[in-house]
PDB file of C-alpha atoms in Angstrom:
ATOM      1  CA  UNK A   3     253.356 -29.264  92.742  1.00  0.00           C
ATOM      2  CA  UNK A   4     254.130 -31.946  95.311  1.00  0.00           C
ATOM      3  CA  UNK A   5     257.293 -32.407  96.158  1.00  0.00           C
ATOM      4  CA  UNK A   6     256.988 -35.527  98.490  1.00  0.00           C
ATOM      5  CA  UNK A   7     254.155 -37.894  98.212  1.00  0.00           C
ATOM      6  CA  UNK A   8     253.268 -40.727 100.567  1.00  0.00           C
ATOM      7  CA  UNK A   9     250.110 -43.698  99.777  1.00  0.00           C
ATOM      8  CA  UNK A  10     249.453 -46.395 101.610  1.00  0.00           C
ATOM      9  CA  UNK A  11     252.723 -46.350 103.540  1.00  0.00           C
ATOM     10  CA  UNK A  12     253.391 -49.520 106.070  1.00  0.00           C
ATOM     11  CA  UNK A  13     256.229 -50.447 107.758  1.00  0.00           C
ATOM     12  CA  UNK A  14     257.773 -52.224 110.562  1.00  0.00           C
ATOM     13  CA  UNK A  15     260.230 -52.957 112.719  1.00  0.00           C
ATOM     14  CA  UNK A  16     261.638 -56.314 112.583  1.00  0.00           C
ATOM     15  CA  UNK A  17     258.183 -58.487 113.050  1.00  0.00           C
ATOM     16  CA  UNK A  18     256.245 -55.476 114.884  1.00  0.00           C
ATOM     17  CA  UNK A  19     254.263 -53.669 112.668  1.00  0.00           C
ATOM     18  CA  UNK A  20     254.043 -49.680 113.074  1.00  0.00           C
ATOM     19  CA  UNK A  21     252.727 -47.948 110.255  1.00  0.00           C
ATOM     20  CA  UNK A  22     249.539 -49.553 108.649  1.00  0.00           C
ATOM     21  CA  UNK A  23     248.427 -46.849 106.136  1.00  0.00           C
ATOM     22  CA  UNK A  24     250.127 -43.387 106.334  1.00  0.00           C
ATOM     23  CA  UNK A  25     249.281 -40.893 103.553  1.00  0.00           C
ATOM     24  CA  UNK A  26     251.029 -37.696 102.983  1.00  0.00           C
ATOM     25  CA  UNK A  27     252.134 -35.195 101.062  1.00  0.00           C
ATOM     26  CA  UNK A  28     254.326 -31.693 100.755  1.00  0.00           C
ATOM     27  CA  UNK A  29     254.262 -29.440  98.144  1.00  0.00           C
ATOM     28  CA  UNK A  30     256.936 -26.849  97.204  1.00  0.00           C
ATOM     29  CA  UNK A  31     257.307 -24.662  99.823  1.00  0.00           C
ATOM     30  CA  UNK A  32     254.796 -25.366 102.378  1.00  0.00           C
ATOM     31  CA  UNK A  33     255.023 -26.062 105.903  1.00  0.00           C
ATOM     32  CA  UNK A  34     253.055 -29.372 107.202  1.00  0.00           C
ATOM     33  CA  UNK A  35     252.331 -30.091 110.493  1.00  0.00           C
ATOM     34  CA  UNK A  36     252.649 -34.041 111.336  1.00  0.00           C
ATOM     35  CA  UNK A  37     251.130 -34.279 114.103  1.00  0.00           C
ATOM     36  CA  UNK A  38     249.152 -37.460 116.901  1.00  0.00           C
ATOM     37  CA  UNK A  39     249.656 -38.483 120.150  1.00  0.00           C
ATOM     38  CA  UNK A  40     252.511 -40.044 121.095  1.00  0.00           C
ATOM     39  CA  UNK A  41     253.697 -43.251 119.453  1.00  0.00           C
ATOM     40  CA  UNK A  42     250.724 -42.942 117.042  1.00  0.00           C
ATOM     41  CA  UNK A  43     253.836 -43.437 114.519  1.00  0.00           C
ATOM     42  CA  UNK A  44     255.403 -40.082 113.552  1.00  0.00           C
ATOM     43  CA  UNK A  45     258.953 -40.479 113.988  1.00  0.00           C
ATOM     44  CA  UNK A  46     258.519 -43.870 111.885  1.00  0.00           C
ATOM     45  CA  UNK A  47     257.177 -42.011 109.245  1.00  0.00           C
ATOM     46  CA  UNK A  48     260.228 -39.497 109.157  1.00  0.00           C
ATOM     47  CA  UNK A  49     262.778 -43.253 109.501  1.00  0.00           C
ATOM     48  CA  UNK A  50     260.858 -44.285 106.608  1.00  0.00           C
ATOM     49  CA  UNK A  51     261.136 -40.856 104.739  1.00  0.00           C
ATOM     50  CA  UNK A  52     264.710 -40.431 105.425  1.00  0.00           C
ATOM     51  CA  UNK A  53     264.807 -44.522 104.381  1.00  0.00           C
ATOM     52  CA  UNK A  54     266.087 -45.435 108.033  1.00  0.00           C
ATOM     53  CA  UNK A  55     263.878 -48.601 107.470  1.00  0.00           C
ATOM     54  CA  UNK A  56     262.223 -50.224 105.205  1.00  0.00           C
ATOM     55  CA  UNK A  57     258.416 -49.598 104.075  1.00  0.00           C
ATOM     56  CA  UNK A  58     256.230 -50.421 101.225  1.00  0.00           C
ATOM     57  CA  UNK A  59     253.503 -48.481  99.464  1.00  0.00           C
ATOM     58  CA  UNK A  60     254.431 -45.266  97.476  1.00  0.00           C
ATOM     59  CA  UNK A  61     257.318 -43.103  98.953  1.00  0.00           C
ATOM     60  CA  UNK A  62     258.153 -40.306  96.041  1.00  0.00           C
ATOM     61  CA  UNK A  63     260.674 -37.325  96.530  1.00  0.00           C
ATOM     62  CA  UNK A  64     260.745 -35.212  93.414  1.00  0.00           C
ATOM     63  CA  UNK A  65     259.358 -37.746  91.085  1.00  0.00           C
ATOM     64  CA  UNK A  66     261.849 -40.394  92.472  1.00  0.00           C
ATOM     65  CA  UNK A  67     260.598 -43.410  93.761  1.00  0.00           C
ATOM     66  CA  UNK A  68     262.466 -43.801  97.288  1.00  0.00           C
ATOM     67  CA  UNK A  69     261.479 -47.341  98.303  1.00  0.00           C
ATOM     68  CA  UNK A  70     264.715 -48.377  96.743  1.00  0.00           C
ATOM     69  CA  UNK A  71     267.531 -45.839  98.113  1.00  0.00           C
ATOM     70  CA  UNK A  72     269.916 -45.755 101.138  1.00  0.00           C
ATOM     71  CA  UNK A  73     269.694 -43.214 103.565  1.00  0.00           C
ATOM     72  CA  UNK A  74     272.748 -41.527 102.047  1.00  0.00           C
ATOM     73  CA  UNK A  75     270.855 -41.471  98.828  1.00  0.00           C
ATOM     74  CA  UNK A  76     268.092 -39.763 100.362  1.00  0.00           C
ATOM     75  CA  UNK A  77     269.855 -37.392 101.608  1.00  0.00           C
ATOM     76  CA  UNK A  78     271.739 -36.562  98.160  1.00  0.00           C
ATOM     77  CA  UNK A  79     268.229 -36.255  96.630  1.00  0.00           C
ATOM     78  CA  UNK A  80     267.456 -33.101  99.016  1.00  0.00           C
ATOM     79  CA  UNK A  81     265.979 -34.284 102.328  1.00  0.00           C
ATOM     80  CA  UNK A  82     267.539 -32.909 105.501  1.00  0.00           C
ATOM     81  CA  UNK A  83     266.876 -34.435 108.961  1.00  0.00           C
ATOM     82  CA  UNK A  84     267.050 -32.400 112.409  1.00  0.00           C
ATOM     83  CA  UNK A  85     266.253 -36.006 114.257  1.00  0.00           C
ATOM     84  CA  UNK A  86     264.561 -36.118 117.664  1.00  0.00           C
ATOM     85  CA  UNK A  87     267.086 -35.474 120.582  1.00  0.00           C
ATOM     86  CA  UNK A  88     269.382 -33.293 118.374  1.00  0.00           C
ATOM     87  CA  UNK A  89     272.498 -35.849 117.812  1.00  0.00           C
ATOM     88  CA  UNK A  90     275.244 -33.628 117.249  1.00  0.00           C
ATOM     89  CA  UNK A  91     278.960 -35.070 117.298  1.00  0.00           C
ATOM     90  CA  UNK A  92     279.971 -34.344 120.968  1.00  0.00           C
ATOM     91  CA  UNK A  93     283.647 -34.031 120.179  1.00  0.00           C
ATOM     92  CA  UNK A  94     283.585 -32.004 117.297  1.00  0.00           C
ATOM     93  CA  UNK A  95     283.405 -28.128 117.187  1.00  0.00           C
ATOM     94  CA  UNK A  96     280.540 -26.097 116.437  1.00  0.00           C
ATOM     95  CA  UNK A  97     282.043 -25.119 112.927  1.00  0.00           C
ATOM     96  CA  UNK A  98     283.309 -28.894 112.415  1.00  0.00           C
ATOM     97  CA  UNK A  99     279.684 -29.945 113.266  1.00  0.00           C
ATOM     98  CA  UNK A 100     277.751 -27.736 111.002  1.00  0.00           C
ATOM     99  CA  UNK A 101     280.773 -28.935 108.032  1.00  0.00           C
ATOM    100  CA  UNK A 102     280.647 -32.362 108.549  1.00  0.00           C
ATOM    101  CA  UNK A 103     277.650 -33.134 105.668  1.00  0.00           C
ATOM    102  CA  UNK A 104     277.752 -30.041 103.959  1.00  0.00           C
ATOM    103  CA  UNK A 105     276.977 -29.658 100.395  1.00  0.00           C
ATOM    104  CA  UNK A 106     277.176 -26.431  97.839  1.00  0.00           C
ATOM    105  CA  UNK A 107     274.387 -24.433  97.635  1.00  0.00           C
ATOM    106  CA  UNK A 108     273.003 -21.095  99.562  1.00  0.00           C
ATOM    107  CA  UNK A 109     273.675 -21.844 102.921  1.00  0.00           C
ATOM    108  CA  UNK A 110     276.891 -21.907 103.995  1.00  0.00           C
ATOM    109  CA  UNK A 111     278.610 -21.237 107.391  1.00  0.00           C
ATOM    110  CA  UNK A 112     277.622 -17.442 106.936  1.00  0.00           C
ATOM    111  CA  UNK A 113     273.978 -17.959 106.156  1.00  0.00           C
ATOM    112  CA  UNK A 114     273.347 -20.553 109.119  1.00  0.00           C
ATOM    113  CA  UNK A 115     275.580 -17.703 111.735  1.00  0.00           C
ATOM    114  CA  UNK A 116     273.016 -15.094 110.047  1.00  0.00           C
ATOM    115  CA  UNK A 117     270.334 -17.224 111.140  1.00  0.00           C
ATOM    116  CA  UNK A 118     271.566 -18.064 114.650  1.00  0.00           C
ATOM    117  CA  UNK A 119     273.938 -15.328 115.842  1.00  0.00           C
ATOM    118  CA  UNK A 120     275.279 -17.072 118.887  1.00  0.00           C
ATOM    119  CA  UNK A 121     276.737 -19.714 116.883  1.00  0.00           C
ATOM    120  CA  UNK A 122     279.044 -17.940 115.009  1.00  0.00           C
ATOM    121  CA  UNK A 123     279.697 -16.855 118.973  1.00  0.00           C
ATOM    122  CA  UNK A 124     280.158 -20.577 119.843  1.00  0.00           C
ATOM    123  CA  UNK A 125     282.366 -21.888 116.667  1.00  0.00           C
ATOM    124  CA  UNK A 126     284.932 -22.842 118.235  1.00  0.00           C
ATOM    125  CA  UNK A 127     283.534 -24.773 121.252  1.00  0.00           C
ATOM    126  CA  UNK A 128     282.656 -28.586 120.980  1.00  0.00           C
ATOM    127  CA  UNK A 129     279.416 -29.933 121.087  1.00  0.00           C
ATOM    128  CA  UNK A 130     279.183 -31.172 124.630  1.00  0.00           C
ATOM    129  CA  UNK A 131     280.308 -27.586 126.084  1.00  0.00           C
ATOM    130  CA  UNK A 132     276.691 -26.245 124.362  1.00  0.00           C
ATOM    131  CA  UNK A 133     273.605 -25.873 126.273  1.00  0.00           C
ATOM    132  CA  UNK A 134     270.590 -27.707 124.899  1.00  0.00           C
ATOM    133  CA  UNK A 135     269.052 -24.977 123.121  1.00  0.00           C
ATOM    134  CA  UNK A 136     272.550 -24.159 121.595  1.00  0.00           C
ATOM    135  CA  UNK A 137     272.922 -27.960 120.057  1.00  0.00           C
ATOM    136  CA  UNK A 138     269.279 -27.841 118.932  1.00  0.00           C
ATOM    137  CA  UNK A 139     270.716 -24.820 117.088  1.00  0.00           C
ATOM    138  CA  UNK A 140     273.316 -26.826 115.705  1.00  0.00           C
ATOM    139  CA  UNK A 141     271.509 -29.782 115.078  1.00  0.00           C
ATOM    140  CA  UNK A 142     268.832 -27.068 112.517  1.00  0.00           C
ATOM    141  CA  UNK A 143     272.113 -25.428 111.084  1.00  0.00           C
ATOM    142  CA  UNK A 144     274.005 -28.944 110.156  1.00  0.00           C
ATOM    143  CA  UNK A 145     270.699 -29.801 108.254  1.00  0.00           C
ATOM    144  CA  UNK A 146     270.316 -26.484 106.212  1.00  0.00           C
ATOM    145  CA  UNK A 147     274.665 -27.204 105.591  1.00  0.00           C
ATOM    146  CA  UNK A 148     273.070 -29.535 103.495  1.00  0.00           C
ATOM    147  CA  UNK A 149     271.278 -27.101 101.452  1.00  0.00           C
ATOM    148  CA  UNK A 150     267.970 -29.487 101.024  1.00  0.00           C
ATOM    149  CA  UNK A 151     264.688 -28.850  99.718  1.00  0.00           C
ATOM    150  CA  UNK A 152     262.993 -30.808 102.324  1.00  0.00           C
ATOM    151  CA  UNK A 153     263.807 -30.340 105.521  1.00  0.00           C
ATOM    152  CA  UNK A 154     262.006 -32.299 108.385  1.00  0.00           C
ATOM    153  CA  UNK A 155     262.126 -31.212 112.071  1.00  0.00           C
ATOM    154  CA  UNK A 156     261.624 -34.103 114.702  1.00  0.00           C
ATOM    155  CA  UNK A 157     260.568 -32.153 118.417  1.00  0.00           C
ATOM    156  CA  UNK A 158     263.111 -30.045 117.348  1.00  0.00           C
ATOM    157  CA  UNK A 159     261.242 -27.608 120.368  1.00  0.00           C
ATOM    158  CA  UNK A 160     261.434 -30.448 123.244  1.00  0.00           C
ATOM    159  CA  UNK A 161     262.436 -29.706 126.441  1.00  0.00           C
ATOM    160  CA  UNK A 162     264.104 -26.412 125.530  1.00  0.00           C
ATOM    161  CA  UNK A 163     263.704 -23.165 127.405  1.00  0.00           C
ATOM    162  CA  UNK A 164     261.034 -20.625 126.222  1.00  0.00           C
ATOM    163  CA  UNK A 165     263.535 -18.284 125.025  1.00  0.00           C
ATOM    164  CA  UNK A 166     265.413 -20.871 123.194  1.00  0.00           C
ATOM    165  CA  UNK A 167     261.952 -22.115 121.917  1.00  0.00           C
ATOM    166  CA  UNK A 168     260.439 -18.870 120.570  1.00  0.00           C
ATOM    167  CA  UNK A 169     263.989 -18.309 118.722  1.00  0.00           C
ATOM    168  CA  UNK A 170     263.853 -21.976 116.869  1.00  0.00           C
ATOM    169  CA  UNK A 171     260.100 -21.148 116.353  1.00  0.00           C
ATOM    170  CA  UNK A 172     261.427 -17.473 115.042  1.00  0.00           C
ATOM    171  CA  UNK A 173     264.090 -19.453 112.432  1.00  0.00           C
ATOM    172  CA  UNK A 174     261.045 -21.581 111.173  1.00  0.00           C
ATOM    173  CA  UNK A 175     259.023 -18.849 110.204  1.00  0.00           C
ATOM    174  CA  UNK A 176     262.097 -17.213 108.751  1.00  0.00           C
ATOM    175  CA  UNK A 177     263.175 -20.407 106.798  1.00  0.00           C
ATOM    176  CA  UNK A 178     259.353 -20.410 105.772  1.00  0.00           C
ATOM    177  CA  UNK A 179     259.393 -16.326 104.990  1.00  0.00           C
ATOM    178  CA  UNK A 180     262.391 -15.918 103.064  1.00  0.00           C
ATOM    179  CA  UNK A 181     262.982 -19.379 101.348  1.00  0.00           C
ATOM    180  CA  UNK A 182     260.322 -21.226 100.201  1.00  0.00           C
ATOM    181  CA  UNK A 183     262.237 -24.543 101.297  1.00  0.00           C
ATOM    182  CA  UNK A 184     259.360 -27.213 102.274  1.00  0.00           C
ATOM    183  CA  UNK A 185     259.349 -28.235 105.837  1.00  0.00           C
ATOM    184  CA  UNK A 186     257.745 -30.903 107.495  1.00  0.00           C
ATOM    185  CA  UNK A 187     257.288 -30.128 111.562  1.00  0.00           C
ATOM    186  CA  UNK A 188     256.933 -32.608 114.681  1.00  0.00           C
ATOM    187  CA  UNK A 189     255.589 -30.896 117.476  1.00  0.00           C
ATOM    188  CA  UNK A 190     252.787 -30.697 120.186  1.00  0.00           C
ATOM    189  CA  UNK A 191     252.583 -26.753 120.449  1.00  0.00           C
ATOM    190  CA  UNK A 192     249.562 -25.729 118.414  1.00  0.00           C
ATOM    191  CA  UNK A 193     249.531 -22.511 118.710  1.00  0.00           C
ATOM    192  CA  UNK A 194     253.181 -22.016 117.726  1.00  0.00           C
ATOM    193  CA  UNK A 195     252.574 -24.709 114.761  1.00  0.00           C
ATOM    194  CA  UNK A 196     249.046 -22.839 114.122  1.00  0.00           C
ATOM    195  CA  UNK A 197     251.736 -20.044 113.172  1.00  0.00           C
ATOM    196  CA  UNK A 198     253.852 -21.381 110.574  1.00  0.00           C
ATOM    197  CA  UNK A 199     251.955 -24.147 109.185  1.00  0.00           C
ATOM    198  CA  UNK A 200     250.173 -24.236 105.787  1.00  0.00           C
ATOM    199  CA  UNK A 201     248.185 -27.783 106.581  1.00  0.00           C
ATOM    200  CA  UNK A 202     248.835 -30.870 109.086  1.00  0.00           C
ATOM    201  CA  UNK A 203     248.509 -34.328 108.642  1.00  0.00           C
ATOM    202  CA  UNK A 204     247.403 -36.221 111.872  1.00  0.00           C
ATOM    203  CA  UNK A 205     248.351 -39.781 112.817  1.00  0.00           C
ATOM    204  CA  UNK A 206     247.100 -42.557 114.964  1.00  0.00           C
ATOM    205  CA  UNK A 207     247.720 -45.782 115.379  1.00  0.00           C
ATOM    206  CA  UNK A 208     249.901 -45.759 112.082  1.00  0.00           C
ATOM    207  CA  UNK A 209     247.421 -44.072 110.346  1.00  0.00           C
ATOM    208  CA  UNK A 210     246.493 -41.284 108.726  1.00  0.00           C
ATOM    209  CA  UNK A 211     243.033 -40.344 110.070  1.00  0.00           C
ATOM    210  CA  UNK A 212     243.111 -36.133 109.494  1.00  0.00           C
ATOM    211  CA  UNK A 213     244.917 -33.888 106.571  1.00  0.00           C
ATOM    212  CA  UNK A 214     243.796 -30.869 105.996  1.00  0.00           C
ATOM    213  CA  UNK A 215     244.249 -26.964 106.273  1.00  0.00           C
ATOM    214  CA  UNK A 216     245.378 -25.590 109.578  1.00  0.00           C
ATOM    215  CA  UNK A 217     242.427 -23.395 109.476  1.00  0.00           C
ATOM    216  CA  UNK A 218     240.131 -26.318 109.954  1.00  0.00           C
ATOM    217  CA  UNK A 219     241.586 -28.153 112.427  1.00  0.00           C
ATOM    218  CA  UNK A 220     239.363 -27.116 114.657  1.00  0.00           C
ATOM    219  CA  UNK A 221     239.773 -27.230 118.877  1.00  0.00           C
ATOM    220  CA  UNK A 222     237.182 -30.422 118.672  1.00  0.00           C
ATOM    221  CA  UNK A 223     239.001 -32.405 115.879  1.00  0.00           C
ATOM    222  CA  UNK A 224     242.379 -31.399 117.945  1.00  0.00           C
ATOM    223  CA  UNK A 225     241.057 -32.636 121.695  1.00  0.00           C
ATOM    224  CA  UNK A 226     239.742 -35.917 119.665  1.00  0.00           C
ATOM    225  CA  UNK A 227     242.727 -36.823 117.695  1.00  0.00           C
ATOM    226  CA  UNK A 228     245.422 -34.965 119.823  1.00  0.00           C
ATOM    227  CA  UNK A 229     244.310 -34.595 122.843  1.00  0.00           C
ATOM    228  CA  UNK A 230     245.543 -36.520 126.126  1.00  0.00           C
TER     229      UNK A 230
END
């Protein structure tokens, strides 16, 4: 059953257009790549997702038409954000961080320390005392604190150390393993997205040119559409 359903998505920025025709969807518990070249329009499709800007064409979450709702109403609804560049509140503790947008459900402070050990290690330091791959933890955590059913990770790998990579990569497949939550994944490893996703959608230009199973996105369709 599809949980999240985009047709003939465009949208813009002011007067500059940047999506054209972006098709997608995300069923129950599966894992989709969204994946292109850089600036091909990916992290405008998560704004218009998340209802950061406004878009036309069909956006439905969970039979609900989203063209209409605030970001805050998204959000309600069951979509979870780990944005680009992780965005945590500097000031605020690790625990205050991961509280901040919390809502009831299964995980809880507990659940998200399970999940990444060394922040129940870190709770009481702010933010800005972290090292990157610490607030990229904290920036996945605050997002399951919301207990959603969608959760979208934006480069959530970028610029980390390969430890700290392979354990955010190790949480994914976890998340995947164990709860069934869908999950829709920005990044430009293949082979570590080869390993967790179910299909990908490819973009370029602001427009969907490739969707399909991982298994047939084959090392010619990925130097063509992905490819520098």
């Amino acid at each position: 059953m599809s949980l999240l359903t985009l047709q003939n998505v465009k949208a813009s920025y002011g007067s500059s257009k940047a999506l054209f025709d972006v098709n997608l969807t995300v069923s129950e518990g599966e894992v989709v790549a969204l994946m292109g070249r850089n600036g091909m329009g990916k992290s405008t499709t998560v704004k218009t997702i998340c209802r950061m800007i406004p878009a036309s064409g069909k956006l439905i979450f969970d039979g609900q038409d989203l063209s209409s709702l605030g970001s805050h109403q998204a959000a309600r609804l069951g979509i979870g954000l780990v944005p680009e560049g992780r965005r945590c509140f500097a000031d605020l503790t690790v625990t205050e961080n991961l509280v901040a947008a919390s809502r009831h459900g299964p995980w809880d402070l507990a659940r998200v320390a399970a999940l990444f050990p060394r922040l129940d290690e870190r709770k009481h330091q702010r933010a800005n005392t972290l090292s990157g791959g610490e607030q990229q933890m904290v920036a996945v955590g605050r997002a399951l604190m919301t207990n959603p059913r969608l959760l979208i990770l934006d480069e959530a790998t970028e610029g980390l150390a390969p430890i700290i990579r392979q354990e955010i990569w190790e949480a994914i497949a976890q998340l995947k393993n164990e709860t069934g939550m869908a999950i829709i994944v920005i990044d430009k490893s293949l082979a570590e997205l080869g390993q967790v996703c179910d299909r990908a959608t490819i973009l370029e230009r602001g427009k969907t040119v490739w969707d399909g199973a991982m298994t047939d996105l084959t090392s010619d369709i990925s130097e063509r559409l992905i490819g520098v």
